[in-house]
Amino acid sequence: MDEIIPSWLDKHFVTACITGDPSQDRSNCTVSSFDVSSVLPPGNNYAANLLRVKVTYNNRGKTCTQFMIVKSLIENNLLSKIFYRFFETEPVFYNTYLPEALKVNRNLPVPKPFFSPIPDVIVMEDLSEMGYKLPDRCQMLDFEHCKLFVTASAIFSAVSVAIHKKHPEIVASLAIDPFYSKDLADNCAELHKTLMTKGLLCMAEHIAETEQFKKYSKVVRDCAYTTWDKVIELHKPSNKLNVLQQSDAWTGNVMFKYDNYGKVKDIKILDFQALRYSSPASSLIFFLWTSANHEVRERHLEDLYEIYCDVLNENLAKLKCPERVSLDEFLDDMQLLSPAVLAIAAYFFPPLTNPCVMDFERRIALAQSDGENPYEESYGENYCKDSFLRILSQLERCGVFNNL
């Protein structure tokens, strides 16, 4: 454990975190001890170091305990070098955007921050001590979980509209899409394009091996080399309503709270390294096509779209923002986003739902070579017999193949 504890995470650091919040009367606190442990199981986090810190301190003669999460960049990690913009964005979110957003809505479904004496290190409340749990990334989420996410996302989106009116420069400083943008460094853009292309080509090969869907194999293969440019265009700000949103909303970036009967009752959205400013529709497709279970995608997509629109419009009205989005407009945008849906199903869904922990450095090396397709390892027997056939059926039902 000692090897993952950075040298700066010492008594001085945790004391500053405890005493640095002016809203709390802790200026005279004295830290007596602190313990550090790792947070996430393998496969849930790839380029950041997340540590749980238990701090014991004395406040006016009373012994108190505080649990915090400390998040920092993993140094000399290949992924952190490629996705460098991840680590420019999140400190700005916590230090600049979130204080303004909490003035607009004190109940934003996000973890509350602590003061951090190091600007590019994030310190936040430990949600697990409040009863929140991280879902199993391989177990996709049912309708009740997805409904909570859609509601939270709509609230988050509405607040971003209000913030943009007052502080457009803050939103602009965050909305640097680290996935789909022509402004990415050449090595980043080329890697994303290569991985997306290989994911689509691998999907096309396996579609050809199915009886029911093989007619779509050529469609997917033909668009493999053009989808990247289409997806970039589709994720640009629209000429209608735009919202600030997570670029990578999935099961690894949410936590849920349950009642005594095991029924899910609350959600917190995590991880704001990857943000974009774009149409509301694009805020949902990543989550729904990586994290919703098959039944949700087969039976409840329009229900979730309607919930999102209703909650978004309700919160825009509360914030006295005149913008609205109708369900028909939302559905039209979802059809336009068909290339992005296909890209997510081919690029992200197979590895994110694979129980094997992804070796990113190996995957990147394979992607940049002319040898084995790195996505082939995600198409195991279980995936091909179950999830793959069902997701192809869902893509067909949503008109994705025809819209291409």
PDB file of N, CA and C in Angstrom, residues 280-358:
ATOM      1  N   PRO A 280     -28.655  18.013 -25.147  1.00  0.00           N
ATOM      2  CA  PRO A 280     -29.051  17.121 -24.045  1.00  0.00           C
ATOM      3  C   PRO A 280     -29.073  15.654 -24.444  1.00  0.00           C
ATOM      4  N   ALA A 281     -29.437  15.352 -25.697  1.00  0.00           N
ATOM      5  CA  ALA A 281     -29.523  13.950 -26.121  1.00  0.00           C
ATOM      6  C   ALA A 281     -28.187  13.235 -25.984  1.00  0.00           C
ATOM      7  N   SER A 282     -27.107  13.927 -26.318  1.00  0.00           N
ATOM      8  CA  SER A 282     -25.798  13.269 -26.266  1.00  0.00           C
ATOM      9  C   SER A 282     -25.342  13.006 -24.838  1.00  0.00           C
ATOM     10  N   SER A 283     -26.037  13.613 -23.854  1.00  0.00           N
ATOM     11  CA  SER A 283     -25.654  13.381 -22.460  1.00  0.00           C
ATOM     12  C   SER A 283     -26.101  12.008 -21.967  1.00  0.00           C
ATOM     13  N   LEU A 284     -27.045  11.391 -22.677  1.00  0.00           N
ATOM     14  CA  LEU A 284     -27.591  10.120 -22.210  1.00  0.00           C
ATOM     15  C   LEU A 284     -27.080   8.898 -22.962  1.00  0.00           C
ATOM     16  N   ILE A 285     -26.680   9.071 -24.216  1.00  0.00           N
ATOM     17  CA  ILE A 285     -26.429   7.866 -25.014  1.00  0.00           C
ATOM     18  C   ILE A 285     -25.255   7.044 -24.483  1.00  0.00           C
ATOM     19  N   PHE A 286     -24.226   7.703 -23.940  1.00  0.00           N
ATOM     20  CA  PHE A 286     -23.093   6.924 -23.441  1.00  0.00           C
ATOM     21  C   PHE A 286     -23.536   6.037 -22.281  1.00  0.00           C
ATOM     22  N   PHE A 287     -24.288   6.614 -21.357  1.00  0.00           N
ATOM     23  CA  PHE A 287     -24.741   5.835 -20.204  1.00  0.00           C
ATOM     24  C   PHE A 287     -25.677   4.710 -20.629  1.00  0.00           C
ATOM     25  N   LEU A 288     -26.651   5.011 -21.455  1.00  0.00           N
ATOM     26  CA  LEU A 288     -27.661   4.020 -21.807  1.00  0.00           C
ATOM     27  C   LEU A 288     -27.093   2.871 -22.638  1.00  0.00           C
ATOM     28  N   TRP A 289     -26.046   3.153 -23.433  1.00  0.00           N
ATOM     29  CA  TRP A 289     -25.499   2.092 -24.285  1.00  0.00           C
ATOM     30  C   TRP A 289     -24.236   1.458 -23.718  1.00  0.00           C
ATOM     31  N   THR A 290     -23.843   1.844 -22.511  1.00  0.00           N
ATOM     32  CA  THR A 290     -22.780   1.112 -21.810  1.00  0.00           C
ATOM     33  C   THR A 290     -23.265   0.496 -20.513  1.00  0.00           C
ATOM     34  N   SER A 291     -24.307   1.089 -19.907  1.00  0.00           N
ATOM     35  CA  SER A 291     -24.605   0.755 -18.516  1.00  0.00           C
ATOM     36  C   SER A 291     -26.027   0.277 -18.250  1.00  0.00           C
ATOM     37  N   ALA A 292     -26.985   0.652 -19.090  1.00  0.00           N
ATOM     38  CA  ALA A 292     -28.357   0.151 -18.926  1.00  0.00           C
ATOM     39  C   ALA A 292     -28.395  -1.328 -19.303  1.00  0.00           C
ATOM     40  N   ASN A 293     -29.227  -2.101 -18.609  1.00  0.00           N
ATOM     41  CA  ASN A 293     -29.293  -3.519 -18.956  1.00  0.00           C
ATOM     42  C   ASN A 293     -30.120  -3.726 -20.219  1.00  0.00           C
ATOM     43  N   HIS A 294     -30.128  -4.962 -20.705  1.00  0.00           N
ATOM     44  CA  HIS A 294     -30.779  -5.234 -21.984  1.00  0.00           C
ATOM     45  C   HIS A 294     -32.266  -4.925 -21.945  1.00  0.00           C
ATOM     46  N   GLU A 295     -32.930  -5.239 -20.846  1.00  0.00           N
ATOM     47  CA  GLU A 295     -34.364  -4.990 -20.750  1.00  0.00           C
ATOM     48  C   GLU A 295     -34.669  -3.505 -20.869  1.00  0.00           C
ATOM     49  N   VAL A 296     -33.833  -2.669 -20.259  1.00  0.00           N
ATOM     50  CA  VAL A 296     -34.041  -1.222 -20.342  1.00  0.00           C
ATOM     51  C   VAL A 296     -33.944  -0.764 -21.789  1.00  0.00           C
ATOM     52  N   ARG A 297     -32.914  -1.218 -22.497  1.00  0.00           N
ATOM     53  CA  ARG A 297     -32.755  -0.791 -23.892  1.00  0.00           C
ATOM     54  C   ARG A 297     -33.840  -1.372 -24.795  1.00  0.00           C
ATOM     55  N   GLU A 298     -34.403  -2.485 -24.400  1.00  0.00           N
ATOM     56  CA  GLU A 298     -35.440  -3.117 -25.214  1.00  0.00           C
ATOM     57  C   GLU A 298     -36.842  -2.578 -24.929  1.00  0.00           C
ATOM     58  N   ARG A 299     -37.074  -2.066 -23.706  1.00  0.00           N
ATOM     59  CA  ARG A 299     -38.444  -1.727 -23.327  1.00  0.00           C
ATOM     60  C   ARG A 299     -38.644  -0.323 -22.767  1.00  0.00           C
ATOM     61  N   HIS A 300     -37.566   0.336 -22.323  1.00  0.00           N
ATOM     62  CA  HIS A 300     -37.784   1.560 -21.531  1.00  0.00           C
ATOM     63  C   HIS A 300     -37.026   2.791 -22.015  1.00  0.00           C
ATOM     64  N   LEU A 301     -36.428   2.765 -23.201  1.00  0.00           N
ATOM     65  CA  LEU A 301     -35.652   3.926 -23.624  1.00  0.00           C
ATOM     66  C   LEU A 301     -36.520   5.181 -23.725  1.00  0.00           C
ATOM     67  N   GLU A 302     -37.668   5.070 -24.355  1.00  0.00           N
ATOM     68  CA  GLU A 302     -38.522   6.259 -24.502  1.00  0.00           C
ATOM     69  C   GLU A 302     -39.052   6.738 -23.149  1.00  0.00           C
ATOM     70  N   ASP A 303     -39.277   5.801 -22.223  1.00  0.00           N
ATOM     71  CA  ASP A 303     -39.680   6.206 -20.871  1.00  0.00           C
ATOM     72  C   ASP A 303     -38.604   7.084 -20.239  1.00  0.00           C
ATOM     73  N   LEU A 304     -37.358   6.681 -20.403  1.00  0.00           N
ATOM     74  CA  LEU A 304     -36.254   7.438 -19.816  1.00  0.00           C
ATOM     75  C   LEU A 304     -36.067   8.780 -20.520  1.00  0.00           C
ATOM     76  N   TYR A 305     -36.246   8.806 -21.835  1.00  0.00           N
ATOM     77  CA  TYR A 305     -36.154  10.072 -22.559  1.00  0.00           C
ATOM     78  C   TYR A 305     -37.211  11.052 -22.043  1.00  0.00           C
ATOM     79  N   GLU A 306     -38.418  10.543 -21.818  1.00  0.00           N
ATOM     80  CA  GLU A 306     -39.503  11.403 -21.349  1.00  0.00           C
ATOM     81  C   GLU A 306     -39.228  11.928 -19.946  1.00  0.00           C
ATOM     82  N   ILE A 307     -38.692  11.045 -19.072  1.00  0.00           N
ATOM     83  CA  ILE A 307     -38.338  11.479 -17.715  1.00  0.00           C
ATOM     84  C   ILE A 307     -37.278  12.575 -17.775  1.00  0.00           C
ATOM     85  N   TYR A 308     -36.263  12.379 -18.609  1.00  0.00           N
ATOM     86  CA  TYR A 308     -35.197  13.369 -18.724  1.00  0.00           C
ATOM     87  C   TYR A 308     -35.762  14.721 -19.167  1.00  0.00           C
ATOM     88  N   CYS A 309     -36.578  14.721 -20.209  1.00  0.00           N
ATOM     89  CA  CYS A 309     -37.146  15.981 -20.714  1.00  0.00           C
ATOM     90  C   CYS A 309     -38.011  16.663 -19.659  1.00  0.00           C
ATOM     91  N   ASP A 310     -38.852  15.882 -18.974  1.00  0.00           N
ATOM     92  CA  ASP A 310     -39.732  16.464 -17.957  1.00  0.00           C
ATOM     93  C   ASP A 310     -38.930  17.092 -16.821  1.00  0.00           C
ATOM     94  N   VAL A 311     -37.924  16.364 -16.319  1.00  0.00           N
ATOM     95  CA  VAL A 311     -37.132  16.880 -15.198  1.00  0.00           C
ATOM     96  C   VAL A 311     -36.286  18.068 -15.642  1.00  0.00           C
ATOM     97  N   LEU A 312     -35.711  17.994 -16.825  1.00  0.00           N
ATOM     98  CA  LEU A 312     -34.921  19.111 -17.341  1.00  0.00           C
ATOM     99  C   LEU A 312     -35.781  20.362 -17.462  1.00  0.00           C
ATOM    100  N   ASN A 313     -36.941  20.237 -18.090  1.00  0.00           N
ATOM    101  CA  ASN A 313     -37.817  21.402 -18.273  1.00  0.00           C
ATOM    102  C   ASN A 313     -38.318  21.948 -16.935  1.00  0.00           C
ATOM    103  N   GLU A 314     -38.647  21.055 -16.009  1.00  0.00           N
ATOM    104  CA  GLU A 314     -39.109  21.483 -14.687  1.00  0.00           C
ATOM    105  C   GLU A 314     -38.030  22.282 -13.963  1.00  0.00           C
ATOM    106  N   ASN A 315     -36.795  21.814 -14.036  1.00  0.00           N
ATOM    107  CA  ASN A 315     -35.713  22.511 -13.344  1.00  0.00           C
ATOM    108  C   ASN A 315     -35.303  23.793 -14.071  1.00  0.00           C
ATOM    109  N   LEU A 316     -35.397  23.817 -15.383  1.00  0.00           N
ATOM    110  CA  LEU A 316     -35.146  25.062 -16.117  1.00  0.00           C
ATOM    111  C   LEU A 316     -36.168  26.130 -15.708  1.00  0.00           C
ATOM    112  N   ALA A 317     -37.419  25.703 -15.546  1.00  0.00           N
ATOM    113  CA  ALA A 317     -38.457  26.644 -15.121  1.00  0.00           C
ATOM    114  C   ALA A 317     -38.175  27.176 -13.720  1.00  0.00           C
ATOM    115  N   LYS A 318     -37.744  26.289 -12.808  1.00  0.00           N
ATOM    116  CA  LYS A 318     -37.424  26.723 -11.447  1.00  0.00           C
ATOM    117  C   LYS A 318     -36.294  27.740 -11.435  1.00  0.00           C
ATOM    118  N   LEU A 319     -35.367  27.568 -12.378  1.00  0.00           N
ATOM    119  CA  LEU A 319     -34.209  28.458 -12.437  1.00  0.00           C
ATOM    120  C   LEU A 319     -34.469  29.680 -13.306  1.00  0.00           C
ATOM    121  N   LYS A 320     -35.733  29.822 -13.770  1.00  0.00           N
ATOM    122  CA  LYS A 320     -36.139  30.960 -14.595  1.00  0.00           C
ATOM    123  C   LYS A 320     -35.345  31.042 -15.896  1.00  0.00           C
ATOM    124  N   CYS A 321     -35.037  29.879 -16.441  1.00  0.00           N
ATOM    125  CA  CYS A 321     -34.406  29.791 -17.757  1.00  0.00           C
ATOM    126  C   CYS A 321     -35.495  29.491 -18.784  1.00  0.00           C
ATOM    127  N   PRO A 322     -35.609  30.254 -19.848  1.00  0.00           N
ATOM    128  CA  PRO A 322     -36.717  30.079 -20.789  1.00  0.00           C
ATOM    129  C   PRO A 322     -36.577  28.862 -21.707  1.00  0.00           C
ATOM    130  N   GLU A 323     -35.392  28.297 -21.804  1.00  0.00           N
ATOM    131  CA  GLU A 323     -35.168  27.184 -22.727  1.00  0.00           C
ATOM    132  C   GLU A 323     -35.998  25.959 -22.330  1.00  0.00           C
ATOM    133  N   ARG A 324     -36.460  25.221 -23.330  1.00  0.00           N
ATOM    134  CA  ARG A 324     -37.163  23.962 -23.108  1.00  0.00           C
ATOM    135  C   ARG A 324     -36.768  22.986 -24.216  1.00  0.00           C
ATOM    136  N   VAL A 325     -36.955  21.701 -23.958  1.00  0.00           N
ATOM    137  CA  VAL A 325     -36.756  20.688 -24.994  1.00  0.00           C
ATOM    138  C   VAL A 325     -37.968  19.764 -24.982  1.00  0.00           C
ATOM    139  N   SER A 326     -38.560  19.550 -26.156  1.00  0.00           N
ATOM    140  CA  SER A 326     -39.726  18.667 -26.248  1.00  0.00           C
ATOM    141  C   SER A 326     -39.277  17.234 -26.471  1.00  0.00           C
ATOM    142  N   LEU A 327     -40.147  16.303 -26.131  1.00  0.00           N
ATOM    143  CA  LEU A 327     -39.823  14.891 -26.344  1.00  0.00           C
ATOM    144  C   LEU A 327     -39.616  14.604 -27.823  1.00  0.00           C
ATOM    145  N   ASP A 328     -40.412  15.218 -28.702  1.00  0.00           N
ATOM    146  CA  ASP A 328     -40.248  14.982 -30.140  1.00  0.00           C
ATOM    147  C   ASP A 328     -38.884  15.464 -30.623  1.00  0.00           C
ATOM    148  N   GLU A 329     -38.461  16.628 -30.143  1.00  0.00           N
ATOM    149  CA  GLU A 329     -37.125  17.124 -30.510  1.00  0.00           C
ATOM    150  C   GLU A 329     -36.043  16.179 -30.008  1.00  0.00           C
ATOM    151  N   PHE A 330     -36.244  15.688 -28.800  1.00  0.00           N
ATOM    152  CA  PHE A 330     -35.267  14.781 -28.202  1.00  0.00           C
ATOM    153  C   PHE A 330     -35.171  13.491 -29.019  1.00  0.00           C
ATOM    154  N   LEU A 331     -36.309  12.952 -29.417  1.00  0.00           N
ATOM    155  CA  LEU A 331     -36.321  11.724 -30.209  1.00  0.00           C
ATOM    156  C   LEU A 331     -35.657  11.941 -31.568  1.00  0.00           C
ATOM    157  N   ASP A 332     -35.899  13.093 -32.172  1.00  0.00           N
ATOM    158  CA  ASP A 332     -35.241  13.404 -33.446  1.00  0.00           C
ATOM    159  C   ASP A 332     -33.728  13.451 -33.277  1.00  0.00           C
ATOM    160  N   ASP A 333     -33.269  14.065 -32.185  1.00  0.00           N
ATOM    161  CA  ASP A 333     -31.827  14.137 -31.936  1.00  0.00           C
ATOM    162  C   ASP A 333     -31.239  12.745 -31.717  1.00  0.00           C
ATOM    163  N   MET A 334     -31.979  11.880 -31.042  1.00  0.00           N
ATOM    164  CA  MET A 334     -31.493  10.518 -30.829  1.00  0.00           C
ATOM    165  C   MET A 334     -31.294   9.784 -32.160  1.00  0.00           C
ATOM    166  N   GLN A 335     -32.178  10.017 -33.114  1.00  0.00           N
ATOM    167  CA  GLN A 335     -32.017   9.408 -34.427  1.00  0.00           C
ATOM    168  C   GLN A 335     -30.775   9.954 -35.132  1.00  0.00           C
ATOM    169  N   LEU A 336     -30.550  11.256 -35.005  1.00  0.00           N
ATOM    170  CA  LEU A 336     -29.359  11.854 -35.618  1.00  0.00           C
ATOM    171  C   LEU A 336     -28.077  11.304 -35.017  1.00  0.00           C
ATOM    172  N   LEU A 337     -28.155  10.898 -33.747  1.00  0.00           N
ATOM    173  CA  LEU A 337     -26.969  10.408 -33.034  1.00  0.00           C
ATOM    174  C   LEU A 337     -26.696   8.921 -33.280  1.00  0.00           C
ATOM    175  N   SER A 338     -27.362   8.325 -34.251  1.00  0.00           N
ATOM    176  CA  SER A 338     -27.177   6.891 -34.525  1.00  0.00           C
ATOM    177  C   SER A 338     -25.716   6.491 -34.741  1.00  0.00           C
ATOM    178  N   PRO A 339     -24.911   7.263 -35.497  1.00  0.00           N
ATOM    179  CA  PRO A 339     -23.499   6.880 -35.629  1.00  0.00           C
ATOM    180  C   PRO A 339     -22.772   6.833 -34.280  1.00  0.00           C
ATOM    181  N   ALA A 340     -23.128   7.757 -33.370  1.00  0.00           N
ATOM    182  CA  ALA A 340     -22.496   7.757 -32.048  1.00  0.00           C
ATOM    183  C   ALA A 340     -22.941   6.552 -31.228  1.00  0.00           C
ATOM    184  N   VAL A 341     -24.219   6.176 -31.339  1.00  0.00           N
ATOM    185  CA  VAL A 341     -24.709   4.989 -30.635  1.00  0.00           C
ATOM    186  C   VAL A 341     -23.959   3.751 -31.109  1.00  0.00           C
ATOM    187  N   LEU A 342     -23.802   3.615 -32.422  1.00  0.00           N
ATOM    188  CA  LEU A 342     -23.061   2.463 -32.960  1.00  0.00           C
ATOM    189  C   LEU A 342     -21.616   2.473 -32.476  1.00  0.00           C
ATOM    190  N   ALA A 343     -20.993   3.649 -32.469  1.00  0.00           N
ATOM    191  CA  ALA A 343     -19.607   3.752 -32.019  1.00  0.00           C
ATOM    192  C   ALA A 343     -19.461   3.325 -30.566  1.00  0.00           C
ATOM    193  N   ILE A 344     -20.392   3.734 -29.724  1.00  0.00           N
ATOM    194  CA  ILE A 344     -20.337   3.348 -28.308  1.00  0.00           C
ATOM    195  C   ILE A 344     -20.511   1.843 -28.158  1.00  0.00           C
ATOM    196  N   ALA A 345     -21.457   1.275 -28.923  1.00  0.00           N
ATOM    197  CA  ALA A 345     -21.710  -0.167 -28.847  1.00  0.00           C
ATOM    198  C   ALA A 345     -20.514  -0.982 -29.306  1.00  0.00           C
ATOM    199  N   ALA A 346     -19.719  -0.415 -30.202  1.00  0.00           N
ATOM    200  CA  ALA A 346     -18.553  -1.142 -30.712  1.00  0.00           C
ATOM    201  C   ALA A 346     -17.263  -0.803 -29.983  1.00  0.00           C
ATOM    202  N   TYR A 347     -17.120   0.468 -29.587  1.00  0.00           N
ATOM    203  CA  TYR A 347     -15.880   0.983 -29.025  1.00  0.00           C
ATOM    204  C   TYR A 347     -15.805   0.781 -27.515  1.00  0.00           C
ATOM    205  N   PHE A 348     -16.902   1.063 -26.803  1.00  0.00           N
ATOM    206  CA  PHE A 348     -16.864   1.068 -25.343  1.00  0.00           C
ATOM    207  C   PHE A 348     -17.562  -0.126 -24.690  1.00  0.00           C
ATOM    208  N   PHE A 349     -18.721  -0.518 -25.209  1.00  0.00           N
ATOM    209  CA  PHE A 349     -19.525  -1.523 -24.523  1.00  0.00           C
ATOM    210  C   PHE A 349     -18.797  -2.857 -24.320  1.00  0.00           C
ATOM    211  N   PRO A 350     -18.135  -3.432 -25.320  1.00  0.00           N
ATOM    212  CA  PRO A 350     -17.506  -4.749 -25.097  1.00  0.00           C
ATOM    213  C   PRO A 350     -16.464  -4.764 -23.976  1.00  0.00           C
ATOM    214  N   PRO A 351     -15.486  -3.839 -23.959  1.00  0.00           N
ATOM    215  CA  PRO A 351     -14.496  -3.902 -22.881  1.00  0.00           C
ATOM    216  C   PRO A 351     -15.030  -3.480 -21.517  1.00  0.00           C
ATOM    217  N   LEU A 352     -15.971  -2.511 -21.489  1.00  0.00           N
ATOM    218  CA  LEU A 352     -16.461  -2.029 -20.199  1.00  0.00           C
ATOM    219  C   LEU A 352     -17.305  -3.070 -19.478  1.00  0.00           C
ATOM    220  N   THR A 353     -17.922  -3.981 -20.207  1.00  0.00           N
ATOM    221  CA  THR A 353     -18.752  -5.017 -19.584  1.00  0.00           C
ATOM    222  C   THR A 353     -18.043  -6.357 -19.512  1.00  0.00           C
ATOM    223  N   ASN A 354     -16.769  -6.378 -19.886  1.00  0.00           N
ATOM    224  CA  ASN A 354     -15.982  -7.612 -19.815  1.00  0.00           C
ATOM    225  C   ASN A 354     -15.458  -7.792 -18.389  1.00  0.00           C
ATOM    226  N   PRO A 355     -15.654  -8.981 -17.780  1.00  0.00           N
ATOM    227  CA  PRO A 355     -15.186  -9.171 -16.394  1.00  0.00           C
ATOM    228  C   PRO A 355     -13.672  -9.108 -16.250  1.00  0.00           C
ATOM    229  N   CYS A 356     -12.934  -9.317 -17.328  1.00  0.00           N
ATOM    230  CA  CYS A 356     -11.473  -9.228 -17.262  1.00  0.00           C
ATOM    231  C   CYS A 356     -11.044  -7.760 -17.201  1.00  0.00           C
ATOM    232  N   VAL A 357     -10.115  -7.470 -16.325  1.00  0.00           N
ATOM    233  CA  VAL A 357      -9.611  -6.105 -16.203  1.00  0.00           C
ATOM    234  C   VAL A 357      -8.826  -5.750 -17.462  1.00  0.00           C
ATOM    235  N   MET A 358      -9.156  -4.600 -18.036  1.00  0.00           N
ATOM    236  CA  MET A 358      -8.525  -4.197 -19.284  1.00  0.00           C
ATOM    237  C   MET A 358      -7.089  -3.737 -19.073  1.00  0.00           C
TER     238      MET A 358
END
